[in-house]
PDB file of C-alpha atoms in Angstrom:
ATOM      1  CA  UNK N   1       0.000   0.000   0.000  1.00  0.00           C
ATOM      2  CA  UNK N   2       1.167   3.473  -0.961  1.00  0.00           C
ATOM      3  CA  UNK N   3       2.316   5.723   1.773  1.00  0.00           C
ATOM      4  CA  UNK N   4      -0.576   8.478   1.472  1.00  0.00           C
ATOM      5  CA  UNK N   5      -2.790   5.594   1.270  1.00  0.00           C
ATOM      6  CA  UNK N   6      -1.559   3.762   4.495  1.00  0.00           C
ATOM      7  CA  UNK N   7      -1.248   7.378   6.443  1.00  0.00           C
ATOM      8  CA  UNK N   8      -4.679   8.434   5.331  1.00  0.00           C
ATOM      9  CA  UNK N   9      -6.135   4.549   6.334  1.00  0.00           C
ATOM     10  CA  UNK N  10      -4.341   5.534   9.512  1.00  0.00           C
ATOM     11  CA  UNK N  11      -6.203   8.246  10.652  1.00  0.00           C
ATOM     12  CA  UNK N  12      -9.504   6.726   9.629  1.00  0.00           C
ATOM     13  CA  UNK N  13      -8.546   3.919  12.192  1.00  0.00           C
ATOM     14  CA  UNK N  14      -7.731   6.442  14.453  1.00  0.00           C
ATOM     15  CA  UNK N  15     -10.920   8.105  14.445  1.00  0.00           C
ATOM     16  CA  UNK N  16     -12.791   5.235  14.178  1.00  0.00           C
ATOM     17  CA  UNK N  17     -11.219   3.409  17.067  1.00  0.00           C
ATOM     18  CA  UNK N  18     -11.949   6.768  19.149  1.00  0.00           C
ATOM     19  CA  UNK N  19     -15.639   6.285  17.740  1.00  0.00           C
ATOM     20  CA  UNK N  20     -15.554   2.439  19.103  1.00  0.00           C
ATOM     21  CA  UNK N  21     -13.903   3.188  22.641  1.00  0.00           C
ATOM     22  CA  UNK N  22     -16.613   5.882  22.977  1.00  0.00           C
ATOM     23  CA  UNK N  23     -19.321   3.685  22.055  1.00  0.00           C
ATOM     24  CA  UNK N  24     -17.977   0.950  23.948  1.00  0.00           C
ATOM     25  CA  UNK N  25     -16.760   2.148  27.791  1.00  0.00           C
ATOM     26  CA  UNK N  26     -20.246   3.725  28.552  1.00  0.00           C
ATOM     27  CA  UNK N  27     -23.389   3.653  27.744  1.00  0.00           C
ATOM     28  CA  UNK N  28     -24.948   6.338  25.569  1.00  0.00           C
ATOM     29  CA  UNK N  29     -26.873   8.287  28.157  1.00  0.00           C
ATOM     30  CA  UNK N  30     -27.248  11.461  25.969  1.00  0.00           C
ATOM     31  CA  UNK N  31     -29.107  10.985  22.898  1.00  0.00           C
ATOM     32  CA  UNK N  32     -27.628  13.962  21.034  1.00  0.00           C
ATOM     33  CA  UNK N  33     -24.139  11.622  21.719  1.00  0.00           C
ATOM     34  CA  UNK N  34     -25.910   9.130  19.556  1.00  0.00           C
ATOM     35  CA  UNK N  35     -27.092  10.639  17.341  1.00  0.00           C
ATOM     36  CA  UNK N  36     -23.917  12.514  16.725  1.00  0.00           C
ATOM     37  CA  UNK N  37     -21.757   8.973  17.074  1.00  0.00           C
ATOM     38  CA  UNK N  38     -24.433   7.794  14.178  1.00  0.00           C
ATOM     39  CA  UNK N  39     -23.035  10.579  11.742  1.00  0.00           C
ATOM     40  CA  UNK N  40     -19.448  10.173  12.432  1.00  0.00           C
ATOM     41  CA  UNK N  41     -19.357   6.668  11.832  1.00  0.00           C
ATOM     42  CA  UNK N  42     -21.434   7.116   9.074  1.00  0.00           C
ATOM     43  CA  UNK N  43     -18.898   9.227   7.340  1.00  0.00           C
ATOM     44  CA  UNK N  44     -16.194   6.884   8.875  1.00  0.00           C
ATOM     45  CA  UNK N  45     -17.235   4.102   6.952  1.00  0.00           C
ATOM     46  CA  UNK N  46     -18.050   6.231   3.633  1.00  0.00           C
ATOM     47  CA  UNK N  47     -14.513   7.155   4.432  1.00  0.00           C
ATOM     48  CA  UNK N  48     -13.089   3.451   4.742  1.00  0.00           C
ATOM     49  CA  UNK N  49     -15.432   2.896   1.289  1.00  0.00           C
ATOM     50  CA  UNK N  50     -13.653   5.595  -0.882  1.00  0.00           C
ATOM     51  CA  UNK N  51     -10.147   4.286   0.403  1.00  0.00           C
ATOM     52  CA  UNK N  52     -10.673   0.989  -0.616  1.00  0.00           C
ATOM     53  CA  UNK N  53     -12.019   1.462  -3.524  1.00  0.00           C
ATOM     54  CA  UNK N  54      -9.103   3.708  -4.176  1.00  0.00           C
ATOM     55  CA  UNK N  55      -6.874   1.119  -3.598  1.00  0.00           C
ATOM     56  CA  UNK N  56      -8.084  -1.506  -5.514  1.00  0.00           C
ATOM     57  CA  UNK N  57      -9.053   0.565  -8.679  1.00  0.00           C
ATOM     58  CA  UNK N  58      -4.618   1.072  -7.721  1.00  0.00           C
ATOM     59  CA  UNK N  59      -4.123  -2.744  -7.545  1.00  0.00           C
ATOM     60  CA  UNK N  60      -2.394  -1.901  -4.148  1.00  0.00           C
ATOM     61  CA  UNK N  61      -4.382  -3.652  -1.713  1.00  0.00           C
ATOM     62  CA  UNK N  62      -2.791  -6.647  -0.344  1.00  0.00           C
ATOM     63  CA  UNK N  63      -4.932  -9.364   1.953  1.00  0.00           C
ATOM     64  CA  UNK N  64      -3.858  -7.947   5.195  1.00  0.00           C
ATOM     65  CA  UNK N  65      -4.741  -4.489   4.085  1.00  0.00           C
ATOM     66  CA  UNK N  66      -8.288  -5.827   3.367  1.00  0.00           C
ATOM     67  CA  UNK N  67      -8.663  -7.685   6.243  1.00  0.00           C
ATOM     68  CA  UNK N  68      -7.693  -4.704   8.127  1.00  0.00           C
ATOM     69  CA  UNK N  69     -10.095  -2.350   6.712  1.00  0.00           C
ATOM     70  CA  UNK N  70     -13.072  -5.451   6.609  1.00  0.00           C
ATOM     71  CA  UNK N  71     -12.516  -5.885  10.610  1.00  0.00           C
ATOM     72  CA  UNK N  72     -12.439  -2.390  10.963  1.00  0.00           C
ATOM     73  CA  UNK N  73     -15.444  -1.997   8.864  1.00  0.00           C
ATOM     74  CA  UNK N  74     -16.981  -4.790  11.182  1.00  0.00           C
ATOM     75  CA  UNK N  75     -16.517  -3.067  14.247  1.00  0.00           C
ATOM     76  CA  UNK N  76     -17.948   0.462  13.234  1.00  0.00           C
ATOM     77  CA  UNK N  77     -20.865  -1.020  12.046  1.00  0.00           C
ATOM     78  CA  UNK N  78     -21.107  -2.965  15.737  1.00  0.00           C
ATOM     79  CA  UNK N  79     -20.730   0.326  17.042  1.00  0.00           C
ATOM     80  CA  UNK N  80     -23.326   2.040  14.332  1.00  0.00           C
ATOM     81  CA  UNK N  81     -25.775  -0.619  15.551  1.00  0.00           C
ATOM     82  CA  UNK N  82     -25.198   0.198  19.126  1.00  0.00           C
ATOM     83  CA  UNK N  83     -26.378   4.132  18.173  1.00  0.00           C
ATOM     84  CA  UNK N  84     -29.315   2.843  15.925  1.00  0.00           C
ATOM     85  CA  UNK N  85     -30.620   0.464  18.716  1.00  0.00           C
ATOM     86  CA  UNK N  86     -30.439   3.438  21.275  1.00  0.00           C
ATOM     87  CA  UNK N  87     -32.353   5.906  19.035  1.00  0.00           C
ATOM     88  CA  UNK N  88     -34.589   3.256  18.162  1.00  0.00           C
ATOM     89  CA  UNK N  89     -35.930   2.925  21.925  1.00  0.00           C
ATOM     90  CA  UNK N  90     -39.568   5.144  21.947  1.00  0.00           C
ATOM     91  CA  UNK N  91     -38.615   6.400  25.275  1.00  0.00           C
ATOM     92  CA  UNK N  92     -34.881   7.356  24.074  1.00  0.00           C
ATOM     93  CA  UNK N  93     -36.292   9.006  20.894  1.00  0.00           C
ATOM     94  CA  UNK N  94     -39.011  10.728  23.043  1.00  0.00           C
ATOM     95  CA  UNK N  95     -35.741  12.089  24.896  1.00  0.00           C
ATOM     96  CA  UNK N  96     -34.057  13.413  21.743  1.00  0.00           C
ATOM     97  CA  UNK N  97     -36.993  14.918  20.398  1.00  0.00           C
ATOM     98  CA  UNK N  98     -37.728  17.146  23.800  1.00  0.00           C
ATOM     99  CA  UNK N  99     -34.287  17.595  24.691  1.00  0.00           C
ATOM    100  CA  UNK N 100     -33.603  19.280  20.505  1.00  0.00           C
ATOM    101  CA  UNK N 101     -37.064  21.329  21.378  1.00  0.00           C
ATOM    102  CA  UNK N 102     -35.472  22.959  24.760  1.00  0.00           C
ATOM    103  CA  UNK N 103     -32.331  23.503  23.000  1.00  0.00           C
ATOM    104  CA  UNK N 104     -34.368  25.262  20.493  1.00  0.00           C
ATOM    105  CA  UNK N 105     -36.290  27.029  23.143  1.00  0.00           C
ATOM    106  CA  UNK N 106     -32.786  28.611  24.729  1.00  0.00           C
ATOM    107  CA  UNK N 107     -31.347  29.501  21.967  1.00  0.00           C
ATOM    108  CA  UNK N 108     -34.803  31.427  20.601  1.00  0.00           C
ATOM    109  CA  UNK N 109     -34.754  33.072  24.397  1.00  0.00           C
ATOM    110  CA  UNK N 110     -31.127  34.001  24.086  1.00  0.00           C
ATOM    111  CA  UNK N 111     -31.640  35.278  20.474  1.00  0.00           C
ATOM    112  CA  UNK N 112     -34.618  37.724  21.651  1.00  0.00           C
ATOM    113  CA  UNK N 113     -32.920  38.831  24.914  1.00  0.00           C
ATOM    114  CA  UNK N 114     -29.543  39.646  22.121  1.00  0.00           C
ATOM    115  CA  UNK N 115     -32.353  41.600  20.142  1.00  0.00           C
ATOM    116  CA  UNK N 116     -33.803  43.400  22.869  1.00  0.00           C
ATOM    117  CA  UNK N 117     -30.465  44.250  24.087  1.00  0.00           C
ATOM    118  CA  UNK N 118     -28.841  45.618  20.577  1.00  0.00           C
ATOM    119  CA  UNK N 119     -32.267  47.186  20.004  1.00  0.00           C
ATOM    120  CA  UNK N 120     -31.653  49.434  22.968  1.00  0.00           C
ATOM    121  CA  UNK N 121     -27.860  50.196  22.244  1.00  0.00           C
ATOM    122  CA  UNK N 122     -28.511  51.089  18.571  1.00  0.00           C
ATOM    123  CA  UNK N 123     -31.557  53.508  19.767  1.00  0.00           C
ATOM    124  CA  UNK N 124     -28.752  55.181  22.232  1.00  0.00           C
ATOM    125  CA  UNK N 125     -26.180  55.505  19.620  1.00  0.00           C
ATOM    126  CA  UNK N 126     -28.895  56.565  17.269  1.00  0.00           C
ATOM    127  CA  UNK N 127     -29.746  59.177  19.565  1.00  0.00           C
ATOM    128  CA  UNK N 128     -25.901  60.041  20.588  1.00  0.00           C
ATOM    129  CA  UNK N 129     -25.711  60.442  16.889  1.00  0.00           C
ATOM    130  CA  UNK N 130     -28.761  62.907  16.212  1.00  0.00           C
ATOM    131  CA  UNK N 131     -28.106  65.099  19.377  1.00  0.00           C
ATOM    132  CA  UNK N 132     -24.364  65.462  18.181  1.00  0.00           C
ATOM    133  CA  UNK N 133     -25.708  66.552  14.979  1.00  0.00           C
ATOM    134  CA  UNK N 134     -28.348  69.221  16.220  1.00  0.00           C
ATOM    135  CA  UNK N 135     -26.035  70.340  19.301  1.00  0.00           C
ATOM    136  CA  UNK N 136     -25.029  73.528  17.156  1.00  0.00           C
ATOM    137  CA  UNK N 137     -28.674  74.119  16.555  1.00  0.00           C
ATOM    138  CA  UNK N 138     -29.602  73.989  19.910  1.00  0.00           C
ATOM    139  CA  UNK N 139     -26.765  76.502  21.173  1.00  0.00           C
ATOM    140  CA  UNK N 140     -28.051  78.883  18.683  1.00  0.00           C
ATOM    141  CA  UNK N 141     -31.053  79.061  20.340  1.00  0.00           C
ATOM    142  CA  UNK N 142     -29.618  80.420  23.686  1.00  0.00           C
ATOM    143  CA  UNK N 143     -31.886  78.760  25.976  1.00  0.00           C
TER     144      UNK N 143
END
């Protein structure tokens, strides 16, 4: 296997063993942790795809090389079926769903208290503006 080859198949392993270790030394308690564990190995194993293919459109894949990225294959998708199973739970899902809608719900409060907030300092500066503007206006009058 080519150098670039090996180093990129490298850090896909790397990654992907993080992805396993993750999956495997607790449970998923956090269902945004699944979900997000779902993507990466997802794109992982899309990853490990491309490379392979790469390699053997190259004629530079020997039998170890495939067996490597087969068992590594093998264990993502052990790991992708752990994430499935735990979004697949009703009660987990249920979870996921109303813990996205009161992420939603901060960030719309934090939004509208940043609008109310810039609202106010643009009608000061606004106003700083305008009386800077009509200050020689006023003095004429000689109130």
């Amino acid at each position: 296997m080519t150098a670039c080859l090996r180093d990129t198949l490298d850090s896909v392993e790397c990654s992907a063993q993080e992805i396993i270790n993750r999956t495997k030394s607790h449970r998923l308690d956090n269902p945004l942790e699944a979900f997000e564990l779902k993507t990466l190995i997802n794109i992982r194993l899309q990853d490990l795809a491309r490379h392979k293919e790469i390699a053997l459109e190259a004629g530079i894949l020997s039998a170890d090389d495939a067996a490597e990225i087969m068992g590594l294959e093998a264990r993502l998708a052990i790991s992708l079926a752990k994430c499935e199973l735990y979004l697949a739970s009703p009660e987990k899902y249920r979870e996921f769903v109303v813990h996205k809608k009161a992420l939603v719900n901060r960030w719309t409060r934090r939004l509208t208290r940043v609008g109310f907030v810039s609202i106010a300092v643009l009608t000061v500066l606004i106003g700083m503006k305008v009386l800077r503007t009509l200050r020689p206006t006023i003095q004429r009058f000689d109130l």
